[in-house]
Coordinates of C-alpha atoms and ligand atoms in Angstrom, one line a residue:
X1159 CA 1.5 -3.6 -21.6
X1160 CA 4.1 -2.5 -18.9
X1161 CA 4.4 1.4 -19.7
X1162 CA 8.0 2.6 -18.9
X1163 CA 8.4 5.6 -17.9
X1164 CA 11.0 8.9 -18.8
X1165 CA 12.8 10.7 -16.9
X1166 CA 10.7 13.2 -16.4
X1167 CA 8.0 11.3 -16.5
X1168 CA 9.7 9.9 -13.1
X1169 CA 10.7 13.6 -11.4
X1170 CA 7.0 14.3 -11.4
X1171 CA 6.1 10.9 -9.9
X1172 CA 9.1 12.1 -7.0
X1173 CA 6.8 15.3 -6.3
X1174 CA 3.7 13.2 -6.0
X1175 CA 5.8 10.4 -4.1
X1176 CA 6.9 12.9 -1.7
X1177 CA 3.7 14.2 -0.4
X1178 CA 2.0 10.9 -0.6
X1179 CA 5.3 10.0 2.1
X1180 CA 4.8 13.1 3.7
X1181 CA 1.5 12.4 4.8
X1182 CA 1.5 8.9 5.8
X1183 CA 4.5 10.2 7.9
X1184 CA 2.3 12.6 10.3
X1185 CA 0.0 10.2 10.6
X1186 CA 2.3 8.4 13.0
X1187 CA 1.7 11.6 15.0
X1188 CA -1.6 11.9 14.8
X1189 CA -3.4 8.4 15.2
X1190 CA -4.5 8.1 18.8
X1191 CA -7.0 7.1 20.6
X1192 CA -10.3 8.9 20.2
X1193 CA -10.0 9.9 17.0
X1194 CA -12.4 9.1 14.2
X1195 CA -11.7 7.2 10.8
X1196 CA -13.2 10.3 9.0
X1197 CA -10.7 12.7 10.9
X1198 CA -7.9 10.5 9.6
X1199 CA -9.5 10.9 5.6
X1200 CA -9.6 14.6 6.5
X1201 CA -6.2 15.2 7.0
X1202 CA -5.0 13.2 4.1
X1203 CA -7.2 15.1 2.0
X1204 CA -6.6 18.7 3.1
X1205 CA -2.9 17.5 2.8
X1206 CA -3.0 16.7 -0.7
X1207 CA -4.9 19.9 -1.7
X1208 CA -2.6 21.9 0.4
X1209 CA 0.1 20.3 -2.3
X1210 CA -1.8 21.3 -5.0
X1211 CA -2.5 17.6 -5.8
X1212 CA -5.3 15.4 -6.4
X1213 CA -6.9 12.7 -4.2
X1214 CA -6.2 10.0 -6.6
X1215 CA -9.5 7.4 -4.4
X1216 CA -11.9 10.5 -4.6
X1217 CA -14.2 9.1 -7.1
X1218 CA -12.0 5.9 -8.2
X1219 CA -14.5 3.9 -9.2
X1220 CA -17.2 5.5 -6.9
X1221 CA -15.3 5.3 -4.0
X1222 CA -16.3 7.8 -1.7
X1223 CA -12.9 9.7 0.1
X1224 CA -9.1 10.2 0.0
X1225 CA -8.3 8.0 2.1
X1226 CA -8.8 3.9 2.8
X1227 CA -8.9 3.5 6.0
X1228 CA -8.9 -0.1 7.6
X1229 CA -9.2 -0.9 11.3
X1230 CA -7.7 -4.3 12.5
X1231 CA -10.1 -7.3 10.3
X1232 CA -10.7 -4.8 7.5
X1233 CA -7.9 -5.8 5.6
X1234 CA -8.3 -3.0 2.4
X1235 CA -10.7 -0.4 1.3
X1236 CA -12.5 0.8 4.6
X1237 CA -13.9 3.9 4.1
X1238 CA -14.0 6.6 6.9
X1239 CA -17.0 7.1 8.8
X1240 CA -17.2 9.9 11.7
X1241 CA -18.6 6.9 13.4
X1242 CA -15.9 4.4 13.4
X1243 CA -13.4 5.9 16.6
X1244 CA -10.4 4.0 17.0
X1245 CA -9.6 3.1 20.9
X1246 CA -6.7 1.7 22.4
X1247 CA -5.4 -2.1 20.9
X1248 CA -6.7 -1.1 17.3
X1249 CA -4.9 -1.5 14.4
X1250 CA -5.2 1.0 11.5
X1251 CA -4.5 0.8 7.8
X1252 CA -4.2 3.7 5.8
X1253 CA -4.1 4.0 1.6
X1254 CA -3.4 7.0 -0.1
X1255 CA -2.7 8.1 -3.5
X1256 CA -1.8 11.6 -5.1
X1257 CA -1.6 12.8 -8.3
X1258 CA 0.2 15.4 -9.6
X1259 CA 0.6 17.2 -12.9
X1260 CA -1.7 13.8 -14.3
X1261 CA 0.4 11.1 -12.0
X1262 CA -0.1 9.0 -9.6
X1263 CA 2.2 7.6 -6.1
X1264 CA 0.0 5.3 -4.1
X1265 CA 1.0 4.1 -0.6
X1266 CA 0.0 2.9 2.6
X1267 CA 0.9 2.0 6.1
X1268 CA -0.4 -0.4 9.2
X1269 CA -0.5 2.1 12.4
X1270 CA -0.8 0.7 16.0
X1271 CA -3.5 3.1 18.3
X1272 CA -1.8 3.2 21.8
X1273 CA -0.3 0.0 23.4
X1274 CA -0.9 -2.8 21.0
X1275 CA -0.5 -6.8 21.6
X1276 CA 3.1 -8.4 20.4
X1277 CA 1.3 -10.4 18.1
X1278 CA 0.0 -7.2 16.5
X1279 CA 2.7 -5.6 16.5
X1280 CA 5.0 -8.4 14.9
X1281 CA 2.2 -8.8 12.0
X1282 CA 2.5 -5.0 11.2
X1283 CA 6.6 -5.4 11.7
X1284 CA 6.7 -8.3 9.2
X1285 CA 4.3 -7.0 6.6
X1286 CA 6.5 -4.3 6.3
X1287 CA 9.6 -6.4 6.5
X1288 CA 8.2 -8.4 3.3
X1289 CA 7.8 -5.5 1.5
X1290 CA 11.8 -5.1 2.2
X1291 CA 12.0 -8.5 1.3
X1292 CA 10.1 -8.2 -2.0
X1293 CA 12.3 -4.4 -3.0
X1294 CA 15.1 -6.7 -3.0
X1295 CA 14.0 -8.0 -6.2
X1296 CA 13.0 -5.0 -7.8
X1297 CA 16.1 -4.8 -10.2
X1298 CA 16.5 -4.7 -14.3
X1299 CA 17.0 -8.2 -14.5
X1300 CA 14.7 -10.4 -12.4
X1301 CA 11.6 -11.6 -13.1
X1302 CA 8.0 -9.8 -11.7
X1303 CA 7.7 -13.0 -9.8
X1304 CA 10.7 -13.2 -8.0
X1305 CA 9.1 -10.5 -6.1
X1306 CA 5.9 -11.9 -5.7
X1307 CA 7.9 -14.9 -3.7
X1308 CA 10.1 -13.4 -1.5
X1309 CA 6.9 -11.4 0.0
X1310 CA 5.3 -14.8 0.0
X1311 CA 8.2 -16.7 1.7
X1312 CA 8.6 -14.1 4.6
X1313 CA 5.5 -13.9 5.4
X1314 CA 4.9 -17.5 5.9
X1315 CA 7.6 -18.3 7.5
X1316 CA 6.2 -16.2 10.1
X1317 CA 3.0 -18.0 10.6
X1318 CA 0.9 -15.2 8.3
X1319 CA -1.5 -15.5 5.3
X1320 CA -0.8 -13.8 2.3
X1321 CA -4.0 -12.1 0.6
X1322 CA -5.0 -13.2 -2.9
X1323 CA -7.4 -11.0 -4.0
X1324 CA -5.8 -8.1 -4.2
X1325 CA -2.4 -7.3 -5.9
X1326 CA 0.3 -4.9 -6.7
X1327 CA 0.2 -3.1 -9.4
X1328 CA 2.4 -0.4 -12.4
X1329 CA 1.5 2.8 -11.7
X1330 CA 1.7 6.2 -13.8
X1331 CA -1.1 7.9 -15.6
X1332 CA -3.2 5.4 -14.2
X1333 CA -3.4 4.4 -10.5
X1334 CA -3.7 0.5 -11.7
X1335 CA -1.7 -0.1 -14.9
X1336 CA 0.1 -3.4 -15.6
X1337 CA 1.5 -5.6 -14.6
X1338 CA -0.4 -7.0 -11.9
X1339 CA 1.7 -7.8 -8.6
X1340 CA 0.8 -10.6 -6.5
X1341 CA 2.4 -11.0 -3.3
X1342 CA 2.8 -14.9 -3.9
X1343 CA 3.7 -17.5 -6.7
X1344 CA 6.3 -19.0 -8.0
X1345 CA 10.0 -16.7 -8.4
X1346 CA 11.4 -16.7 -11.6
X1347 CA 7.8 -16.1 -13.9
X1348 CA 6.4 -13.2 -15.5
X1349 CA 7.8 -10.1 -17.3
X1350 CA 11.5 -9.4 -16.3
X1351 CA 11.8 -6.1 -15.0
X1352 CA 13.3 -2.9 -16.7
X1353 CA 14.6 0.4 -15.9
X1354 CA 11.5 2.9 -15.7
X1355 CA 8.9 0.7 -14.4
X1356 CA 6.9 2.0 -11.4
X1357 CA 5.7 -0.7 -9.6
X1358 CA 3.2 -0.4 -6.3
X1359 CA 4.5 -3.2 -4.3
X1360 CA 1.4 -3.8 -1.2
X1361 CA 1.8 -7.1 0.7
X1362 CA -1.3 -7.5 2.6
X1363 CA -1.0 -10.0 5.3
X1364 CA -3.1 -12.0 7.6
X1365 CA -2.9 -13.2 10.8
X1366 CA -4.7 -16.3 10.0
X1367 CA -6.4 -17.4 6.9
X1368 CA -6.2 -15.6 3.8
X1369 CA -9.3 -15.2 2.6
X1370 CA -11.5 -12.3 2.3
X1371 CA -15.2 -11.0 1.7
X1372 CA -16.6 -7.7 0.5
X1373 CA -19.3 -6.0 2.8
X1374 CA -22.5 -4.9 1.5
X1375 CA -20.5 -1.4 0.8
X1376 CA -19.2 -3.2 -2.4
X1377 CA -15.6 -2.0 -0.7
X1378 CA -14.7 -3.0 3.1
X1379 CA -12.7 -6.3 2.3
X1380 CA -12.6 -8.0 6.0
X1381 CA -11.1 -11.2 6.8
X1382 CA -13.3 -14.0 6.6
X1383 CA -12.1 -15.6 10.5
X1384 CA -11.9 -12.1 11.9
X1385 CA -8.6 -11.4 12.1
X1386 CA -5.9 -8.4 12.1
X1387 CA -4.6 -7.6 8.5
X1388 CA -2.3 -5.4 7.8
X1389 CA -0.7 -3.6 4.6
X1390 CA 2.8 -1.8 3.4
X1391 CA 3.0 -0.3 0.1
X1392 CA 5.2 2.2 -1.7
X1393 CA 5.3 3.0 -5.5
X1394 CA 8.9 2.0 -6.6
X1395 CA 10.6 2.9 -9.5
X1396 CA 13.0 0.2 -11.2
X1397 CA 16.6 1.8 -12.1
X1398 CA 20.0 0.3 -13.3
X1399 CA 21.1 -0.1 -9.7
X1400 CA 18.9 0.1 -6.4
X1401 CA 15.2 0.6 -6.3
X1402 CA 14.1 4.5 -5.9
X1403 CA 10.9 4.3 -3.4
X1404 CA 9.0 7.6 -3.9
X1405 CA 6.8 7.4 -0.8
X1406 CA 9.0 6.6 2.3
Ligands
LIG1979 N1 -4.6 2.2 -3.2 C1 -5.3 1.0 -3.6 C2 -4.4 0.1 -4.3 O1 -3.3 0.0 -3.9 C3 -6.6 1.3 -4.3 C4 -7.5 2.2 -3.6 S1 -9.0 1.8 -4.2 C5 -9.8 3.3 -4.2 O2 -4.7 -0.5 -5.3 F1 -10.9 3.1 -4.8 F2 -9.9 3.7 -3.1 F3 -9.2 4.1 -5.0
LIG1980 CO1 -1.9 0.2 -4.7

């Protein structure tokens, strides 16, 4: 069942949008060189409790921080390690969701640490340009799948693979709710969309083959051939005109 939500129900979400935004703004700042994965999860975290809001991962299912964060293969759900330092040429994805007065925003963003390749930089550029493509269909009216295929269509018209085993998602109360989002398929299937959904639309895209495995962690999804992924979400919130994205 696709919960709708009020409008208040949606001014709260704005709140927790905003600092869920906030944060994977600064980051642009702050990744670099030398720095670890861990200090990355400690700055989202300190951020959110600064805000008075709740690291939505911490504890999700046992999952151990604030923050996913996913250098270059590691397509979703890397967790930070003081270990892992990110050097020049890496590629970082970072997940973070807030919840405030008992609701969630969830978001995330493909950094580049210093001087990247072009081909690096043109997978994080059109991951998030199929997000773009995707909000295009995130009206009262269409159909949850329309979404699902313009994602699908950019990115593979660029030469990328589109992830399958992980989806978008509703959001509220909850941090997954339905409907599930894939970021492929078919357009015109699925649920049609109404005012007061909150969707978390998240293409994650591949520079080669789509398919994925799970470390021994039980959470580091990497790309089987080893190479760069990268992610773009934002929680969205259908209206009767344009899309309202919470986190940019
Ligand atoms: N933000 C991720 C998603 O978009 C989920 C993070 S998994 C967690 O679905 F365990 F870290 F919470
Ligand atoms: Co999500």
């Amino acid at each position: 069942m696709i919960i709708i939500k009020s409008q208040d129900e949606i001014e709260i979400m704005r709140e927790s949008g905003k600092v869920t935004g906030l944060i994977l703004k600064e980051l642009e700042k702050i990744i670099a060189p030398g720095i670890s994965t861990m200090d990355i999860n400690g700055f989202v975290e300190e951020t959110i409790l600064k805000h008075k809001m709740i690291p939505t991962f911490k504890g999700y299912g046992g999952y151990p921080a604030a923050a996913c964060v996913s250098v270059n293969e590691v397509v979703v759900h890397g967790i930070p390690s003081k270990e892992k330092i990110l050097k020049q040429g890496d590629i970082v994805s970072v997940d973070v969701g807030s919840t405030y007065k008992g609701y969630v925003s969830d978001a995330a963003r493909t950094y580049p640490v210093g001087e990247i390749s072009s081909e690096a930089e043109r997978l994080i550029r059109v991951t998030r340009e199929s997000f773009f493509e995707g909000l295009k269909f995130c009206r009262a009216g269409y159909r949850l799948s329309d979404i699902s295929h313009a994602i699908q269509k950019k990115a593979e018209s660029e030469g990328f693979g589109v992830i399958r085993d992980f989806v978008g998602h509703g959001v509220g109360r909850e941090m997954h709710e339905d409907p599930q989002i894939p970021n492929y398929g078919k357009p015109g299937r699925g649920p049609r969309l109404l005012q007061g959904m909150v969707l978390a639309i998240e293409p994650m895209i591949t520079q080669g083959s789509y398919e994925i495995e799970v470390l021994l962690d039980n959470w580091t999804a990497v790309t089987c051939d080893g190479k760069l992924a990268a992610h773009y979400e934002n929680t969205v919130v259908i209206t009767d005109g344009e899309p309202e994205l919470l986190t940019l």
